Short mmCIF file of C-alpha atoms and ligand atoms in Angstrom, two decimals:
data_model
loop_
_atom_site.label_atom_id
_atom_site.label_comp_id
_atom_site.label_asym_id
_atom_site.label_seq_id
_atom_site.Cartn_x
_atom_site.Cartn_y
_atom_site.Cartn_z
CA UNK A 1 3.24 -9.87 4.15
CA UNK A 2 0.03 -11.59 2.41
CA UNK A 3 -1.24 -12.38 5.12
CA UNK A 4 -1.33 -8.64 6.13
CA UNK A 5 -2.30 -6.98 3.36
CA UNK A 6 -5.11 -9.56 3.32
CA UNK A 7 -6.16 -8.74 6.25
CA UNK A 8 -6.22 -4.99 5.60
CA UNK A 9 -8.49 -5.62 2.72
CA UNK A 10 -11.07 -7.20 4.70
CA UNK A 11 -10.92 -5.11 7.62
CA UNK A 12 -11.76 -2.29 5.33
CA UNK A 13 -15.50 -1.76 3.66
CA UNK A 14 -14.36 1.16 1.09
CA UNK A 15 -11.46 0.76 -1.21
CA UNK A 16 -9.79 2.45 -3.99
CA UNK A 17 -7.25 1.21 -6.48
CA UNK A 18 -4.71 3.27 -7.96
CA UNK A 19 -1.22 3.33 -10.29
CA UNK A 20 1.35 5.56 -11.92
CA UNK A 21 0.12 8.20 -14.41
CA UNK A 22 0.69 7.22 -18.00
CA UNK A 23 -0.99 3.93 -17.75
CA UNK A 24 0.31 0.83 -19.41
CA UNK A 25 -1.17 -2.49 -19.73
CA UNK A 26 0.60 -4.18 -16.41
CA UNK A 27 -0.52 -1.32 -14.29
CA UNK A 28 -3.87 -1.54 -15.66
CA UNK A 29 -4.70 -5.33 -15.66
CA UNK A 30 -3.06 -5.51 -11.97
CA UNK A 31 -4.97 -2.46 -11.13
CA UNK A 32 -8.87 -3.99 -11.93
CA UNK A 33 -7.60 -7.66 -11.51
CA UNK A 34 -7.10 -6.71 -7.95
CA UNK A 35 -10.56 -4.94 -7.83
CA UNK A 36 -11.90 -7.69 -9.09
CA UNK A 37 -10.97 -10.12 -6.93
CA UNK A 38 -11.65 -8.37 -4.18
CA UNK A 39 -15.47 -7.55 -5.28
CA UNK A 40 -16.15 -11.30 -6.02
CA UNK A 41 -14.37 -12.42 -2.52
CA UNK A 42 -16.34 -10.20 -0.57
CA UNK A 43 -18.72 -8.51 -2.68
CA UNK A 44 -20.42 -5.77 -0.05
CA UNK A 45 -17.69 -3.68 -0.27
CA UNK A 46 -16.85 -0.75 -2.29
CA UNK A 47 -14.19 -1.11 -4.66
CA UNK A 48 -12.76 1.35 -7.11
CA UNK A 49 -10.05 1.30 -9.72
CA UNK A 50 -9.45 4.79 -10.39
CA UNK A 51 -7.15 6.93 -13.29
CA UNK A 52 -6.77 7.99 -16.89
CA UNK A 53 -6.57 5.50 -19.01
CA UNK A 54 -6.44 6.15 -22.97
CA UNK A 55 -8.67 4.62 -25.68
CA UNK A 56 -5.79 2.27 -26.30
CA UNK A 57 -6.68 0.33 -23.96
CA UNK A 58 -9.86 -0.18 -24.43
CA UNK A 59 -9.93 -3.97 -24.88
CA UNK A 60 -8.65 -4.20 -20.98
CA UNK A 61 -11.60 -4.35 -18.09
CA UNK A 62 -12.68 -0.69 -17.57
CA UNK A 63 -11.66 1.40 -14.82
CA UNK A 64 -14.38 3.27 -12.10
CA UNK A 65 -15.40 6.80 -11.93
CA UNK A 66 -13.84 8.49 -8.84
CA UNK A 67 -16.00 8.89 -5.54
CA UNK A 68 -15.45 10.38 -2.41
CA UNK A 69 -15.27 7.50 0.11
CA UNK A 70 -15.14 7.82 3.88
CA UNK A 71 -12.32 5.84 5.93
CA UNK A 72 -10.63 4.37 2.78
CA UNK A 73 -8.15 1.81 2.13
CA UNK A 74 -5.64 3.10 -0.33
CA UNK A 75 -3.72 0.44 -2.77
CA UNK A 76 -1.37 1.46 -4.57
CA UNK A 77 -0.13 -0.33 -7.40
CA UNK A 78 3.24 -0.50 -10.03
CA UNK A 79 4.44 2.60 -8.93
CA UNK A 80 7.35 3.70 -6.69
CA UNK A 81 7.14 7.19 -5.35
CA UNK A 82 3.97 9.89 -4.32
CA UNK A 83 4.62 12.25 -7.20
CA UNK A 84 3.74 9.54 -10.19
CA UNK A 85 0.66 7.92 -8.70
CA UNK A 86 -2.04 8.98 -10.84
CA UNK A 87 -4.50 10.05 -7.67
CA UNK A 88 -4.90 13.90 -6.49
CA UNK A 89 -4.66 12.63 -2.80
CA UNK A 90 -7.99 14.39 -1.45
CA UNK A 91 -9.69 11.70 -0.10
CA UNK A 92 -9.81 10.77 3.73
CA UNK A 93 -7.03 7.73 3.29
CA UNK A 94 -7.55 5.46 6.43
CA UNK A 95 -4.74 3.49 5.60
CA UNK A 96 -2.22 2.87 2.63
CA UNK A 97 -1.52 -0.33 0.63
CA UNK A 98 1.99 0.03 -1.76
CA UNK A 99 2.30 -3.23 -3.95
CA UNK A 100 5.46 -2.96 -6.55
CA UNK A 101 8.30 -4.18 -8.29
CA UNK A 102 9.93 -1.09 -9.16
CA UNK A 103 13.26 -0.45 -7.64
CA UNK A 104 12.37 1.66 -4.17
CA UNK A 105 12.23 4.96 -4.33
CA UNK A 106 10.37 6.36 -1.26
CA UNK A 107 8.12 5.07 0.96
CA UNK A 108 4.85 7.11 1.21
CA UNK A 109 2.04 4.28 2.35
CA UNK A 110 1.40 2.38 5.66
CA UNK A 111 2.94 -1.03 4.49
CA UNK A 112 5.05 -1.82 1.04
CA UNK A 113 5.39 -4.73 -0.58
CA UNK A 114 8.33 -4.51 -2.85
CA UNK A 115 9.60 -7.14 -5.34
CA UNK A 116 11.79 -6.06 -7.57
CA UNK A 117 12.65 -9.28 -9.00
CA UNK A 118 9.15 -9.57 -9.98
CA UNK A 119 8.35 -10.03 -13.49
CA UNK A 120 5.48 -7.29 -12.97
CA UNK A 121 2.89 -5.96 -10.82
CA UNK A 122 0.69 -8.61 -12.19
CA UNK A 123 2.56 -11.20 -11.18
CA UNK A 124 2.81 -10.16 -7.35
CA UNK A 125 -1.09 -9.48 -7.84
CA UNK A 126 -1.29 -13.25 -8.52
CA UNK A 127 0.80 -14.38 -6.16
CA UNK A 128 -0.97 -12.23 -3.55
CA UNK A 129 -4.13 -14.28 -4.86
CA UNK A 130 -2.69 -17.51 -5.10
CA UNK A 131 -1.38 -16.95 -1.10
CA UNK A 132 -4.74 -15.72 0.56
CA UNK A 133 -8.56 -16.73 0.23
CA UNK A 134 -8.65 -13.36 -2.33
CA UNK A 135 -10.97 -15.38 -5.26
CA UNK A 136 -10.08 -15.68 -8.64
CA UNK A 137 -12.30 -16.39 -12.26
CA UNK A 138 -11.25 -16.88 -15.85
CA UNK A 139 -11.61 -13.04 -16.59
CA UNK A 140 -9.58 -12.33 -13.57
CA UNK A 141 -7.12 -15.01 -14.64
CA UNK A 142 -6.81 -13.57 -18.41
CA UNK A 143 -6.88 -9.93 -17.34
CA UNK A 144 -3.35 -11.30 -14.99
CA UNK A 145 -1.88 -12.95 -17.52
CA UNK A 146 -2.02 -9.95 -20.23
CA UNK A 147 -0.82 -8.17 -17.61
CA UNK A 148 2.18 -10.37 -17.38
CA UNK A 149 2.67 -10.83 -21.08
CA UNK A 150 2.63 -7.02 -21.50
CA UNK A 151 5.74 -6.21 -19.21
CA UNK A 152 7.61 -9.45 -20.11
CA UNK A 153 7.37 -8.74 -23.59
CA UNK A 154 5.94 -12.25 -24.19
CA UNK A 155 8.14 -13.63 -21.53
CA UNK A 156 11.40 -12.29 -23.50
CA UNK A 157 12.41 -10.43 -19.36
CA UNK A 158 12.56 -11.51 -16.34
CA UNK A 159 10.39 -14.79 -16.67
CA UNK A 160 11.91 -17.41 -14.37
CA UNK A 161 10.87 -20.83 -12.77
CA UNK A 162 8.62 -18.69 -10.53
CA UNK A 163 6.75 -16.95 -13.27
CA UNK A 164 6.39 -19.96 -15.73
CA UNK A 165 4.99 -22.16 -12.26
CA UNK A 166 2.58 -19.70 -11.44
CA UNK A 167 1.72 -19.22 -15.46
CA UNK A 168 1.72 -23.03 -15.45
CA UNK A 169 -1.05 -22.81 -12.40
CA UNK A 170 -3.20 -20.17 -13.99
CA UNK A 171 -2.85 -22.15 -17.34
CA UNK A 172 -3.70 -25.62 -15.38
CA UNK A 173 -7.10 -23.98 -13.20
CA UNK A 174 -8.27 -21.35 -15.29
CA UNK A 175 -9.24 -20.72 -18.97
CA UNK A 176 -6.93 -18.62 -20.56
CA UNK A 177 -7.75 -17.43 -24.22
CA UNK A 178 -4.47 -16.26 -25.60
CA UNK A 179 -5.31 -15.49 -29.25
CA UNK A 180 -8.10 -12.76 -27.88
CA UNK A 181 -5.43 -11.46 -25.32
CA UNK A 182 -2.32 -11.40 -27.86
CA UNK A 183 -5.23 -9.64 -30.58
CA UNK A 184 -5.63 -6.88 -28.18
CA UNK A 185 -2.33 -6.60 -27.07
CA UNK A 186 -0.89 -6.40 -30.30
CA UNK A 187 -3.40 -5.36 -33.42
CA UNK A 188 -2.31 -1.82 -34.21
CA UNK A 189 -3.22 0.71 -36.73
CA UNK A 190 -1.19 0.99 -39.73
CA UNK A 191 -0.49 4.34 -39.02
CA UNK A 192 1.51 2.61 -35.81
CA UNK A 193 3.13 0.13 -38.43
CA UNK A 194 4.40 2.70 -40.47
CA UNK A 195 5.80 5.32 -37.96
CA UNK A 196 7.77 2.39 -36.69
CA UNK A 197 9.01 2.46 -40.44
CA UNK A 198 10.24 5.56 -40.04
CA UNK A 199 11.80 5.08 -36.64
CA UNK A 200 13.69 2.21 -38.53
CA UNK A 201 14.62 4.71 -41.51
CA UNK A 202 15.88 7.63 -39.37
CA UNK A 203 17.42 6.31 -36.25
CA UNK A 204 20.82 7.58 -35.72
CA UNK A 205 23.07 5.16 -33.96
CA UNK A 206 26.33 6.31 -32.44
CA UNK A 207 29.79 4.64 -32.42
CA UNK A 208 29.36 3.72 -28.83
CA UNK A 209 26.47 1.86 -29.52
CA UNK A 210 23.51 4.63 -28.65
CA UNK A 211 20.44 4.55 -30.96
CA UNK A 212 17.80 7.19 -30.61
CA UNK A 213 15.33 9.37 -32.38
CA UNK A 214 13.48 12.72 -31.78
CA UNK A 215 9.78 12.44 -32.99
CA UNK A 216 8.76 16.03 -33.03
CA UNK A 217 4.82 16.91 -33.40
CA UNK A 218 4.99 17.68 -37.28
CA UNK A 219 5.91 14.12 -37.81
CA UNK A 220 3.78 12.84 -34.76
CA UNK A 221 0.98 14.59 -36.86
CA UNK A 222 2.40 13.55 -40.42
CA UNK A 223 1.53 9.97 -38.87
CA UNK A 224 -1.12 10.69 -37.43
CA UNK A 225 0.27 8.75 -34.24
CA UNK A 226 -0.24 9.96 -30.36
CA UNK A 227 2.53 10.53 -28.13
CA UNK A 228 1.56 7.75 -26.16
CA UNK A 229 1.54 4.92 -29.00
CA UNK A 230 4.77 6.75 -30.30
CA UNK A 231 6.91 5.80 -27.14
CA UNK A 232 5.64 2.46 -27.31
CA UNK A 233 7.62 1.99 -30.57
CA UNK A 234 10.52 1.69 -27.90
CA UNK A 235 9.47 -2.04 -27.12
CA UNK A 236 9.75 -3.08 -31.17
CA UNK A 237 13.68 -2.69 -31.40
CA UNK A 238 15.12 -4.76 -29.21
CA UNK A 239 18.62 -6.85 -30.42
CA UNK A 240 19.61 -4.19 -32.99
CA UNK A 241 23.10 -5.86 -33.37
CA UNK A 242 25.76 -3.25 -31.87
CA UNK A 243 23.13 -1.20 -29.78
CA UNK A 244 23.58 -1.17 -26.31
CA UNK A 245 20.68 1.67 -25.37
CA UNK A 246 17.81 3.00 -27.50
CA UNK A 247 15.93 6.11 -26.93
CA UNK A 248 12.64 7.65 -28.52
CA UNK A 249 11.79 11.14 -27.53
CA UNK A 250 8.54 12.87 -28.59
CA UNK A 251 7.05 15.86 -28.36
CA UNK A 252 4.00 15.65 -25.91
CA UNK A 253 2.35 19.45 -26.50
CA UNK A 254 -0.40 18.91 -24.38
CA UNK A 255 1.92 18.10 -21.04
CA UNK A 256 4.55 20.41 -22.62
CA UNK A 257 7.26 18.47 -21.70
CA UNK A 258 8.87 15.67 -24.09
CA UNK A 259 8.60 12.40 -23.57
CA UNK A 260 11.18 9.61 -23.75
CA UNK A 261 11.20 6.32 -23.45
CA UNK A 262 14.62 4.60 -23.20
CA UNK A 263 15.70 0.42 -23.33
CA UNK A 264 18.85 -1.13 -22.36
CA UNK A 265 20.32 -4.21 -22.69
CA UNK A 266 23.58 -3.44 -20.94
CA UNK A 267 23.86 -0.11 -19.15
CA UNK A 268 21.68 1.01 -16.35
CA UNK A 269 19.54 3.95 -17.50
CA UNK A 270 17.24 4.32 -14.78
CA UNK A 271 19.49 6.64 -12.74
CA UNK A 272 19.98 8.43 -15.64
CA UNK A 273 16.53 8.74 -16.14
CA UNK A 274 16.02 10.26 -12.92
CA UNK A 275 17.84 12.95 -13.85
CA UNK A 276 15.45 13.95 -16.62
CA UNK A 277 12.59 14.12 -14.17
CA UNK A 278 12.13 10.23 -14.84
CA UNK A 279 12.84 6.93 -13.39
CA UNK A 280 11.74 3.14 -14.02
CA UNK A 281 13.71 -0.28 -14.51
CA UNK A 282 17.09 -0.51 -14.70
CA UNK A 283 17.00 -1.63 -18.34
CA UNK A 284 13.59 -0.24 -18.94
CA UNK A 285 12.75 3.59 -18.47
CA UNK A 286 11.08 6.75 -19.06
CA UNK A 287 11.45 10.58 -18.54
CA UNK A 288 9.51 13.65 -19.58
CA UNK A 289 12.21 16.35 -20.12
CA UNK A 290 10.74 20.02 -19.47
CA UNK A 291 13.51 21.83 -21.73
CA UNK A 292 14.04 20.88 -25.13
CA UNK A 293 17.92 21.78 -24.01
CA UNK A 294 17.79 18.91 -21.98
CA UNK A 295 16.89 16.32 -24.86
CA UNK A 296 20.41 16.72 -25.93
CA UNK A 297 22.05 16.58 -22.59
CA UNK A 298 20.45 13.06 -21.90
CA UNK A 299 21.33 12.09 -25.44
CA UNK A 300 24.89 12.42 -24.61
CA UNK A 301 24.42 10.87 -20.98
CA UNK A 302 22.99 7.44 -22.30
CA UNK A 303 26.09 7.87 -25.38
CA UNK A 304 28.68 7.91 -22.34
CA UNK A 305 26.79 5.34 -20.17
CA UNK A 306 27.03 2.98 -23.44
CA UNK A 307 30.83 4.01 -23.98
CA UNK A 308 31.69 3.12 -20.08
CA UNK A 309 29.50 -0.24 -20.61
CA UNK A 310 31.77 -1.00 -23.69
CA UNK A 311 34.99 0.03 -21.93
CA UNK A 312 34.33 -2.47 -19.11
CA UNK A 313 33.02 -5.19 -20.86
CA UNK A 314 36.00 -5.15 -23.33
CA UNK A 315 33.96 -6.35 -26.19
CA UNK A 316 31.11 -5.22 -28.74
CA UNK A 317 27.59 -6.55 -28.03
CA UNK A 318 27.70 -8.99 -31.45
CA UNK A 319 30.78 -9.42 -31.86
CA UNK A 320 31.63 -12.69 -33.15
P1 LIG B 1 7.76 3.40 -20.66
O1 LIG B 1 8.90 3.66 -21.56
O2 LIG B 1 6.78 4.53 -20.59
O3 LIG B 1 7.12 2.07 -20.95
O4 LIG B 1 8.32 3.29 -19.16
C1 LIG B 1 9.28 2.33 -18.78
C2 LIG B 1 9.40 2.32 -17.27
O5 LIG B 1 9.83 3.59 -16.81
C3 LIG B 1 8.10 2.03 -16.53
O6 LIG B 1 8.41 1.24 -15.40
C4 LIG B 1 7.60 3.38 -16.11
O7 LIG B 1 6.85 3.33 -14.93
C5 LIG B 1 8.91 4.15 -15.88
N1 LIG B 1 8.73 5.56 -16.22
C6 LIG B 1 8.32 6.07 -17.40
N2 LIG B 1 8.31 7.43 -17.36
C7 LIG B 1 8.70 7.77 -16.11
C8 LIG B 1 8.84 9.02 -15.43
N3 LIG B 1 8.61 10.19 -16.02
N4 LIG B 1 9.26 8.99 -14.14
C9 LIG B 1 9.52 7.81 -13.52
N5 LIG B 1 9.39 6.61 -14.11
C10 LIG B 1 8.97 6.57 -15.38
#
């Protein structure tokens, strides 16, 4: 399917980029590493990343200012259904590109290339690069590998033979300056360093093996933390010994709707997710609950989902 979507990109002069709403590094770095490559393969055509991004991310390549483009080739990246993709859909769309390793969802462009084993978008961005004459440089090579870095955790999920030989590649042909990518990645304000001190303090864990927190907006403000950086906590407590699932949720006042962000290392908590007007990974997923009611109710669905996990399995997580 290279081949094809290759050939869609040069059949098409105008060309716009997009992801899921509540941008994160992989969706990002896929998102202008693909634009990229395209504008230095053939660099007559029109190519635009498009979105919201926040000033998080401001160490990543920056994204385009929207235009109105006639006979356009949509490419949709990291994202798995319509209602997420962070594009209002008012363009003339010639033809739609879906590229994504999220578990399938619903199929809303021309051709989709899924691959859910894939370590990230990034990675199937390289791979699509690494398969076709689509050109690659040292920025586009480093902008990749953060990218891949970000949604493995530093290679902690889902790296296999197929990401380290294709990490070995990029690492053998390109220059690839780790200490500037891990310095963005992962310099944060101390503000961040001490909410997470907090989150450590205050977490309630269950008997089942459910850890979780409610970050309403006095302490968001106490902090002086955004929602967004918040909810990124989620990725700092992995292998608390006994915890099966782990769940921030924070108030987000200015979507009014609360936010969570929910890990597993066990349980599958992307169905449950979807409940809560969310989705994701099966071990990695969000939601942004509209009633505060609801908080509660998908508290006490991830507390079961870790009780069943237990039941099966027969034995606690660390036990020695
Ligand atoms: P996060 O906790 O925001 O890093 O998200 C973890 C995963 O869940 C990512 O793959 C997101 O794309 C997905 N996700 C987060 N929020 C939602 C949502 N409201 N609906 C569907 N998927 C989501």
């Amino acid at each position: 399917m290279f081949d094809q979507i290759y050939e869609k990109i040069k059949s098409y002069d105008n060309i716009v980029i997009v992801r899921h709403i509540g941008a994160d590094p992989d969706a990002l770095c896929c998102q202008t590493a693909l634009r990229d490559s395209i504008k230095l393969t053939f660099p007559k055509k029109k190519v635009l990343a498009t979105g919201t991004t926040s000033n998080r991310f401001n160490y990543l390549p920056k994204l385009d200012k929207f235009e109105e483009l006639n006979d356009t080739l949509l490419i949709v990246v990291d994202t798995p259904d319509k209602k997420r993709v962070d594009f209002s859909w008012n363009i003339d769309v010639a033809y739609s590109i879906k590229i994504d390793h999220h578990p399938h969802m619903e199929t809303f462009c021309d051709i989709e290339y899924i691959e859910e084993e894939s370590s990230s978008a990034s990675q199937i961005i390289l791979e699509l690069i690494f398969n076709t004459p689509l050109k690659i440089n040292d920025d586009i090579a480093n902008n990749i590998y953060t990218g891949i870095i970000s949604d493995t955790n530093r290679f902690m999920f889902n790296s296999n033979s197929k990401v380290f030989g294709l990490i070995s590649k990029l690492f053998n042909e390109y220059a690839i300056d780790t200490s500037n990518i891990y310095e963005g990645l992962y310099n944060r304000p101390i503000n961040e360093v001490r909410i997470q001190g907090y989150i450590s303090q205050n977490l309630k864990i269950t008997e089942n093996g459910f850890a979780y927190i409610r970050l309403t907006n006095d302490i968001l403000n106490e902090f002086k933390v955004d929602v967004g950086s918040a909810g990124n906590m989620i990725n700092n407590f992995y292998y608390m010994e006994g915890v099966y699932v782990w769940a921030i949720v924070s108030d987000d006042i200015k979507n009014n709707i609360y936010k969570a962000n929910i890990r597993s290392r066990g349980p599958v908590i992307n169905k449950i997710a979807e409940k809560y007007n969310g989705g994701g990974h099966k071990m990695a997923s969000g939601a942004r609950i509209l009633e505060e009611s609801q908080i509660e109710m998908l508290f006490n669905d991830l507390d079961n989902a870790c009780k069943e996990y237990k039941d099966k399995m027969g034995v606690d997580l660390d036990e020695d």
